[in-house]
Coordinates of C-alpha atoms in Angstrom, one line a residue:
M124 CA -111.6 49.4 116.4
K125 CA -111.1 47.0 112.9
I126 CA -112.8 44.1 112.4
L127 CA -112.0 41.3 110.4
V128 CA -115.4 40.5 108.6
T129 CA -114.4 36.6 106.6
G130 CA -117.6 35.3 104.7
G131 CA -118.3 38.9 105.2
T132 CA -120.5 38.6 101.7
G133 CA -123.2 35.9 102.5
F134 CA -126.4 36.1 104.5
I135 CA -125.4 36.8 107.9
G136 CA -122.0 38.4 107.2
S137 CA -123.7 41.2 105.5
H138 CA -126.1 41.9 107.5
T139 CA -123.1 42.2 110.1
C140 CA -121.3 44.2 107.9
V141 CA -123.9 46.6 107.9
E142 CA -125.0 46.8 112.2
L143 CA -120.7 46.8 112.6
L144 CA -120.3 50.1 110.1
D145 CA -124.2 52.4 111.5
S146 CA -122.5 51.1 115.5
G147 CA -118.7 52.8 114.7
Y148 CA -116.6 49.8 114.3
E149 CA -114.9 49.9 110.7
V150 CA -114.8 46.9 108.3
V151 CA -112.5 44.7 106.6
I152 CA -114.6 41.5 104.7
L153 CA -112.7 38.2 103.2
D154 CA -114.4 36.8 101.1
N155 CA -113.7 34.0 98.1
L156 CA -117.8 34.6 96.4
S157 CA -118.4 31.0 96.7
N158 CA -122.3 31.0 97.9
S159 CA -122.2 35.1 97.4
Q160 CA -122.4 38.5 95.2
R161 CA -119.2 40.9 94.7
D162 CA -122.1 43.0 94.1
V163 CA -123.2 43.0 98.2
V164 CA -120.6 45.4 99.0
K165 CA -121.3 48.3 97.1
K166 CA -125.2 47.4 98.6
I167 CA -123.0 47.3 102.5
Q168 CA -121.8 50.4 101.1
T169 CA -125.0 51.5 99.5
I170 CA -127.1 50.9 102.8
T171 CA -124.7 53.1 105.6
Q172 CA -123.2 55.1 103.1
K173 CA -119.1 53.9 105.2
T174 CA -116.6 52.7 103.2
V175 CA -115.7 48.3 103.4
H176 CA -112.2 47.5 102.4
F177 CA -112.8 43.8 100.8
Y178 CA -111.0 41.2 99.8
E179 CA -111.2 38.8 97.2
G180 CA -109.9 34.8 98.6
D181 CA -110.2 32.0 100.4
C182 CA -109.5 31.9 104.5
C183 CA -107.6 28.4 104.0
D184 CA -104.8 30.9 101.7
K185 CA -102.4 31.6 104.7
Q186 CA -100.7 33.8 102.1
M187 CA -103.9 35.8 101.7
V188 CA -105.0 36.3 105.5
E189 CA -101.1 37.5 106.0
K190 CA -101.8 40.3 103.5
I191 CA -105.2 41.6 104.9
F192 CA -102.9 41.3 108.7
K193 CA -100.2 43.3 106.6
E194 CA -101.9 46.5 105.6
H195 CA -104.3 46.4 108.6
H196 CA -104.1 47.1 112.4
I197 CA -107.2 44.0 112.8
D198 CA -108.1 45.0 116.5
A199 CA -111.0 41.5 116.1
V200 CA -112.2 39.0 113.7
I201 CA -116.0 38.0 113.1
H202 CA -115.3 34.7 111.6
F203 CA -118.4 33.3 109.5
A204 CA -116.2 31.9 106.2
G205 CA -117.6 28.2 105.5
Y206 CA -119.7 25.6 103.7
K207 CA -123.2 25.7 106.1
A208 CA -125.5 23.4 103.5
V209 CA -127.0 20.4 105.8
G210 CA -127.5 18.3 103.4
E211 CA -124.7 18.9 101.2
S212 CA -122.2 18.0 104.3
V213 CA -124.5 14.7 104.7
C214 CA -123.4 13.8 100.8
K215 CA -120.2 15.6 100.7
P216 CA -118.3 15.7 104.3
L217 CA -114.7 15.9 103.2
M218 CA -115.1 18.4 101.7
Y219 CA -116.8 20.0 104.8
Y220 CA -114.2 18.8 107.8
Q221 CA -111.1 20.2 104.6
N222 CA -113.0 23.4 104.0
N223 CA -114.4 24.7 108.1
L224 CA -111.1 23.4 109.7
M225 CA -108.9 24.4 107.9
S226 CA -110.2 27.8 106.8
T227 CA -110.1 28.6 111.6
L228 CA -106.7 26.9 111.7
T229 CA -105.3 28.8 109.2
L230 CA -107.1 32.1 110.8
C231 CA -106.1 31.3 114.1
E232 CA -102.4 31.2 113.1
V233 CA -102.6 34.2 111.6
M234 CA -104.4 36.1 114.6
N235 CA -101.6 35.0 116.7
Q236 CA -98.8 35.8 114.8
Y237 CA -100.3 39.5 114.5
E238 CA -101.4 39.5 118.7
C239 CA -104.7 39.8 117.6
K240 CA -106.2 37.6 120.4
Q241 CA -110.1 38.8 120.0
L242 CA -112.6 36.3 117.9
V243 CA -116.1 36.0 117.7
F244 CA -117.2 32.7 115.9
S245 CA -119.8 32.0 113.7
S246 CA -121.6 28.6 115.4
S247 CA -124.3 26.3 115.5
A248 CA -127.6 24.9 117.3
T249 CA -126.3 21.9 115.0
V250 CA -123.8 21.8 117.8
Y251 CA -126.0 20.6 120.2
G252 CA -127.3 17.3 118.4
D253 CA -131.3 16.2 118.0
P254 CA -131.8 17.5 121.5
E255 CA -132.8 15.7 124.5
I256 CA -135.0 18.5 126.5
V257 CA -136.1 21.7 124.5
P258 CA -136.0 24.9 124.7
I259 CA -131.9 24.3 124.3
D260 CA -129.2 26.2 126.3
E261 CA -126.0 27.1 127.3
T262 CA -125.1 23.8 128.9
S263 CA -127.4 21.6 127.7
K264 CA -125.3 18.2 126.2
L265 CA -123.0 18.9 123.1
G266 CA -123.8 16.8 121.1
P267 CA -123.7 13.6 119.3
T268 CA -123.6 16.3 116.0
T269 CA -126.2 15.1 113.2
N270 CA -124.6 15.4 110.2
P271 CA -120.9 16.7 109.0
Y272 CA -122.3 20.4 108.6
G273 CA -122.2 20.2 112.6
T274 CA -119.9 18.5 113.3
T275 CA -117.1 21.0 111.7
K276 CA -118.9 23.2 114.6
L277 CA -118.8 21.4 117.3
Y278 CA -115.2 20.3 116.0
I279 CA -114.4 24.3 116.0
E280 CA -115.3 25.5 119.2
Q281 CA -113.2 22.0 120.8
I282 CA -110.6 23.8 118.9
L283 CA -111.2 27.2 120.2
R284 CA -111.5 26.1 123.9
D285 CA -108.1 24.3 123.5
L286 CA -106.3 27.5 122.8
Y287 CA -107.6 29.8 125.2
V288 CA -106.6 27.2 127.4
S289 CA -103.0 27.6 125.5
D290 CA -103.0 31.1 126.3
P291 CA -105.6 33.1 127.7
S292 CA -104.7 36.0 126.6
W293 CA -107.4 35.0 123.7
N294 CA -111.1 36.2 124.4
I295 CA -113.6 34.3 122.2
A296 CA -117.1 33.8 122.3
L297 CA -118.8 31.4 120.9
L298 CA -122.4 32.2 118.9
R299 CA -124.5 29.3 118.3
Y300 CA -126.8 30.8 115.7
F301 CA -130.9 28.8 114.8
N302 CA -132.1 29.8 111.8
P303 CA -131.5 33.1 110.0
I304 CA -134.3 34.1 107.6
G305 CA -135.1 38.1 107.0
A306 CA -133.3 40.6 105.7
H307 CA -132.1 44.2 105.4
A308 CA -135.6 46.8 105.9
S309 CA -134.0 48.4 102.7
G310 CA -134.4 45.3 100.5
F311 CA -130.5 45.8 99.0
I312 CA -129.5 42.8 101.0
G313 CA -130.7 39.0 101.8
E314 CA -130.3 35.4 101.7
S315 CA -129.3 35.0 97.3
P316 CA -127.2 31.7 97.7
N317 CA -125.8 31.1 94.2
D318 CA -127.3 27.4 93.1
I319 CA -131.2 25.5 94.4
P320 CA -131.6 26.8 98.5
N321 CA -130.6 24.3 101.0
N322 CA -132.0 26.6 103.9
L323 CA -136.3 27.4 104.1
M324 CA -136.8 31.1 103.0
P325 CA -134.7 31.1 100.9
Y326 CA -136.7 28.3 99.1
I327 CA -140.1 29.3 100.1
V328 CA -139.1 33.3 98.1
K329 CA -138.1 31.0 94.8
V330 CA -140.9 28.9 95.2
A331 CA -143.3 32.3 95.3
N332 CA -140.8 34.4 92.7
K333 CA -141.7 31.5 90.3
E334 CA -138.2 30.4 89.5
L335 CA -139.5 27.3 91.0
P336 CA -142.5 25.3 90.6
Q337 CA -143.0 24.1 94.8
L338 CA -141.5 24.3 97.9
H339 CA -140.4 21.0 99.3
V340 CA -141.1 20.0 102.5
F341 CA -139.1 17.5 104.0
G342 CA -140.9 14.9 106.4
N343 CA -144.3 15.4 107.7
D344 CA -144.7 12.9 110.5
Y345 CA -142.7 14.1 113.3
D346 CA -143.6 14.5 116.7
T347 CA -144.8 18.5 116.0
H348 CA -147.8 20.0 116.0
D349 CA -148.1 19.5 112.1
G350 CA -145.4 16.6 111.8
T351 CA -143.3 19.0 109.9
G352 CA -139.5 20.8 111.7
I353 CA -140.0 23.0 114.1
R354 CA -136.7 26.0 114.3
D355 CA -135.8 28.6 116.0
Y356 CA -136.8 31.4 113.3
I357 CA -134.8 34.4 113.8
H358 CA -134.6 37.7 112.4
V359 CA -130.8 37.9 110.4
V360 CA -130.8 42.1 111.3
D361 CA -131.8 40.4 115.4
L362 CA -128.8 38.0 114.5
A363 CA -126.8 40.9 112.9
K364 CA -126.9 42.8 115.6
G365 CA -125.9 40.1 118.7
H366 CA -122.6 39.7 116.6
I367 CA -121.7 43.5 117.9
C368 CA -123.0 43.2 120.9
S369 CA -120.6 39.7 121.7
I370 CA -117.9 42.9 121.0
N371 CA -119.2 45.1 122.9
N372 CA -120.2 43.7 126.3
F373 CA -118.2 40.4 126.3
L374 CA -114.8 41.2 123.9
L375 CA -114.4 44.1 125.6
E376 CA -114.5 43.6 129.0
H377 CA -113.8 40.5 129.4
V378 CA -111.1 37.5 128.2
G379 CA -112.3 34.1 128.1
V380 CA -114.7 31.6 125.5
E381 CA -118.2 31.9 126.5
A382 CA -121.6 30.1 123.7
Y383 CA -124.5 32.6 124.2
N384 CA -127.6 31.4 121.9
L385 CA -128.4 33.1 119.6
G386 CA -132.3 32.6 118.8
T387 CA -135.8 34.0 120.0
G388 CA -136.8 31.4 121.9
F389 CA -139.4 30.5 119.9
G390 CA -140.2 27.7 117.8
Y391 CA -141.9 27.4 114.4
S392 CA -142.5 24.4 111.9
V393 CA -142.6 24.7 108.4
L394 CA -145.8 24.9 107.4
D395 CA -146.1 27.4 110.8
V396 CA -143.3 29.8 107.8
V397 CA -144.9 29.0 104.7
H398 CA -148.6 29.6 105.6
T399 CA -147.2 32.8 107.8
F400 CA -145.3 33.5 104.7
M401 CA -148.6 33.4 102.2
K402 CA -150.3 35.3 104.0
V403 CA -148.4 38.3 105.3
N404 CA -147.7 38.6 101.7
D405 CA -150.6 37.5 100.0
V406 CA -149.2 34.8 97.3
D407 CA -149.1 31.5 96.7
V408 CA -146.8 28.8 98.2
P409 CA -146.7 25.1 96.5
Y410 CA -145.6 22.6 98.5
V411 CA -144.9 19.5 98.4
I412 CA -144.1 16.9 101.1
D413 CA -141.2 14.6 100.1
E414 CA -139.7 12.1 102.9
R415 CA -138.1 13.3 105.7
R416 CA -133.8 14.9 104.7
P417 CA -130.9 13.0 106.4
G418 CA -129.3 14.6 109.7
D419 CA -132.6 16.5 109.7
I420 CA -133.8 16.8 113.9
A421 CA -137.4 17.2 114.7
S422 CA -137.8 19.8 117.2
C423 CA -135.1 22.8 117.7
Y424 CA -135.9 26.6 119.7
A425 CA -133.4 28.5 122.4
K426 CA -133.1 29.5 125.4
T427 CA -131.6 32.8 125.2
E428 CA -131.5 34.3 128.8
K429 CA -127.7 34.4 128.7
A430 CA -127.4 36.3 126.1
Y431 CA -130.0 38.6 127.3
Q432 CA -127.8 39.1 131.2
E433 CA -124.4 39.2 130.0
L434 CA -124.4 40.8 126.1
G435 CA -128.0 42.5 126.9
W436 CA -128.8 41.1 123.6
K437 CA -132.8 39.7 122.5
A438 CA -134.4 39.4 119.4
E439 CA -136.9 42.3 118.9
K440 CA -138.5 40.5 115.4
N441 CA -141.3 38.7 114.7
L442 CA -142.6 35.9 112.1
N443 CA -144.6 38.5 109.8
D444 CA -141.5 41.1 109.9
M445 CA -139.4 38.7 108.5
C446 CA -141.3 37.0 105.6
K447 CA -141.9 40.6 105.4
D448 CA -138.6 42.1 104.8
A449 CA -137.1 38.5 103.2
W450 CA -140.3 38.8 100.2
N451 CA -139.5 42.7 100.1
Y452 CA -135.9 41.5 99.0
V453 CA -137.4 39.7 96.4
K454 CA -139.2 42.1 95.3
H455 CA -136.8 44.8 95.9
F456 CA -134.0 42.2 93.6
K457 CA -136.4 42.5 90.6
L458 CA -136.9 46.5 90.7
Q459 CA -133.0 46.4 90.6

């Protein structure tokens, strides 16, 4: 099978491409490199010793997407492409709605045109908004979302459900990610945002690496054990493997639309992650406490039984692994 991966040079996308190739799939990547680097393609090929077809372009560009479908027989699509920073989405909502919605609409139009109706969508736990009860399962109430990024994910989920209602031959897995961190054990690929990080782990490693003077922790007055926000952090390799299970055990065996939580089922606070990172890697991470960040919530972690029962997937790596692999990537990157 040949899989188109939009946003395939990004953090989650690149790790998923590795797992796809290692599982025997052919991979075509479409990425505009707005928040990733071109050399990730070579690194994916180095890790797997397999070839990747790479197209530099925007998923909102219908001609570009059509070009790929004309040149390749695409069996299924994993759709990662989209802006993803919560804070930025609050400041630039129109940019997020324009890009995230239009890229999905364009992609689905072309998929429909070429009778490719197998889709794995990169959704997010942000669709649950500020949850009434944790842990969160897939039947939990959706919304209201707390930021435009989460709203785009919620809207896209509804668009895809409506698409299935209009044409039941579509087969769509909605994967609701919690908080991916870590890196590939090889040290070749990891999280490398092009500007100041918006997510916790790349910020921690930049401070540990002395690229930034200190970590800013947004809020210590939440109703949690240490006052900082609690999230379900999941190793990115575990998350990537969830996409393989989605293809093998859902797309190839079912028809319909289903949502799955991809998380560990455990919640760690921001300071839990910071202190674990310092301990397992024997490095210092100075931090300061700032005011809460707009759009953030106190606590969010998953129930993951549905993914285990229906996809045969569960997370295997722990927080120590996540912190070690994230730092290993930075150390490896220094030596390149």
